[in-house]
Amino acid sequence: AYNVPRIDLFISLVGSIARSTLAIIIPPILDQIVFYQSSNRSKMKLTKNILIIIFGIYIFISGTWVSIKDIIDYLR
């Protein structure tokens, strides 16, 4: 931690990548995989999972973009 002057920027970057992936993107993918063989494969459930995944990807991209932008601004 001593060698990294602004460790909060690095923690923000790792957090934005891990949080959106683990909390928003992975659960609907696992839900779709685990319950794929169930008898109630409805289009509504698939649509819900796809919308959650798209939202998670948006959060992933925007959070990572802001974190990288903050790091670049600090290094200038």
GROMACS .gro file of C-alpha atoms in nm:
model
   76
    1ALA     CA    1   0.000   0.000   0.000
    2TYR     CA    2   0.296   0.231   0.056
    3ASN     CA    3   0.412   0.202  -0.306
    4VAL     CA    4   0.069   0.292  -0.443
    5PRO     CA    5  -0.005   0.657  -0.363
    6ARG     CA    6  -0.378   0.642  -0.447
    7ILE     CA    7  -0.487   0.289  -0.368
    8ASP     CA    8  -0.849   0.407  -0.353
    9LEU     CA    9  -0.847   0.445  -0.733
   10PHE     CA   10  -0.728   0.086  -0.777
   11ILE     CA   11  -0.983  -0.042  -0.526
   12SER     CA   12  -1.253   0.148  -0.714
   13LEU     CA   13  -1.149  -0.016  -1.042
   14VAL     CA   14  -1.144  -0.368  -0.895
   15GLY     CA   15  -1.474  -0.303  -0.718
   16SER     CA   16  -1.649  -0.181  -1.031
   17ILE     CA   17  -1.536  -0.488  -1.224
   18ALA     CA   18  -1.606  -0.747  -0.955
   19ARG     CA   19  -1.925  -0.601  -0.809
   20SER     CA   20  -2.114  -0.574  -1.135
   21THR     CA   21  -1.998  -0.914  -1.253
   22LEU     CA   22  -2.066  -1.107  -0.934
   23ALA     CA   23  -2.381  -0.929  -0.821
   24ILE     CA   24  -2.563  -0.844  -1.142
   25ILE     CA   25  -2.438  -1.046  -1.441
   26ILE     CA   26  -2.363  -1.394  -1.303
   27PRO     CA   27  -2.693  -1.464  -1.113
   28PRO     CA   28  -2.927  -1.443  -1.416
   29ILE     CA   29  -2.684  -1.650  -1.621
   30LEU     CA   30  -2.679  -1.918  -1.352
   31ASP     CA   31  -3.056  -1.898  -1.318
   32GLN     CA   32  -3.094  -1.960  -1.688
   33ILE     CA   33  -2.845  -2.249  -1.685
   34VAL     CA   34  -2.975  -2.421  -1.372
   35PHE     CA   35  -3.345  -2.396  -1.452
   36TYR     CA   36  -3.314  -2.448  -1.829
   37GLN     CA   37  -3.455  -2.799  -1.812
   38SER     CA   38  -3.749  -2.704  -1.592
   39SER     CA   39  -4.094  -2.727  -1.740
   40ASN     CA   40  -4.175  -2.358  -1.699
   41ARG     CA   41  -3.929  -2.215  -1.950
   42SER     CA   42  -4.119  -1.902  -2.019
   43LYS     CA   43  -4.023  -1.623  -2.252
   44MET     CA   44  -4.091  -1.376  -1.971
   45LYS     CA   45  -3.820  -1.533  -1.754
   46LEU     CA   46  -3.573  -1.535  -2.042
   47THR     CA   47  -3.653  -1.171  -2.120
   48LYS     CA   48  -3.607  -1.076  -1.755
   49ASN     CA   49  -3.270  -1.248  -1.739
   50ILE     CA   50  -3.152  -1.087  -2.062
   51LEU     CA   51  -3.257  -0.740  -1.944
   52ILE     CA   52  -3.075  -0.789  -1.613
   53ILE     CA   53  -2.762  -0.904  -1.798
   54ILE     CA   54  -2.777  -0.601  -2.030
   55PHE     CA   55  -2.817  -0.371  -1.729
   56GLY     CA   56  -2.521  -0.543  -1.560
   57ILE     CA   57  -2.304  -0.499  -1.868
   58TYR     CA   58  -2.398  -0.129  -1.876
   59ILE     CA   59  -2.302  -0.092  -1.509
   60PHE     CA   60  -1.979  -0.286  -1.574
   61ILE     CA   61  -1.878  -0.063  -1.865
   62SER     CA   62  -1.975   0.267  -1.705
   63GLY     CA   63  -1.814   0.186  -1.368
   64THR     CA   64  -1.494   0.067  -1.529
   65TRP     CA   65  -1.487   0.370  -1.759
   66VAL     CA   66  -1.522   0.614  -1.469
   67SER     CA   67  -1.256   0.433  -1.265
   68ILE     CA   68  -1.008   0.430  -1.553
   69LYS     CA   69  -1.083   0.796  -1.626
   70ASP     CA   70  -1.010   0.885  -1.262
   71ILE     CA   71  -0.680   0.695  -1.277
   72ILE     CA   72  -0.579   0.870  -1.600
   73ASP     CA   73  -0.673   1.210  -1.456
   74TYR     CA   74  -0.462   1.140  -1.149
   75LEU     CA   75  -0.160   1.033  -1.357
   76ARG     CA   76  -0.164   1.351  -1.568
   0.00000   0.00000   0.00000
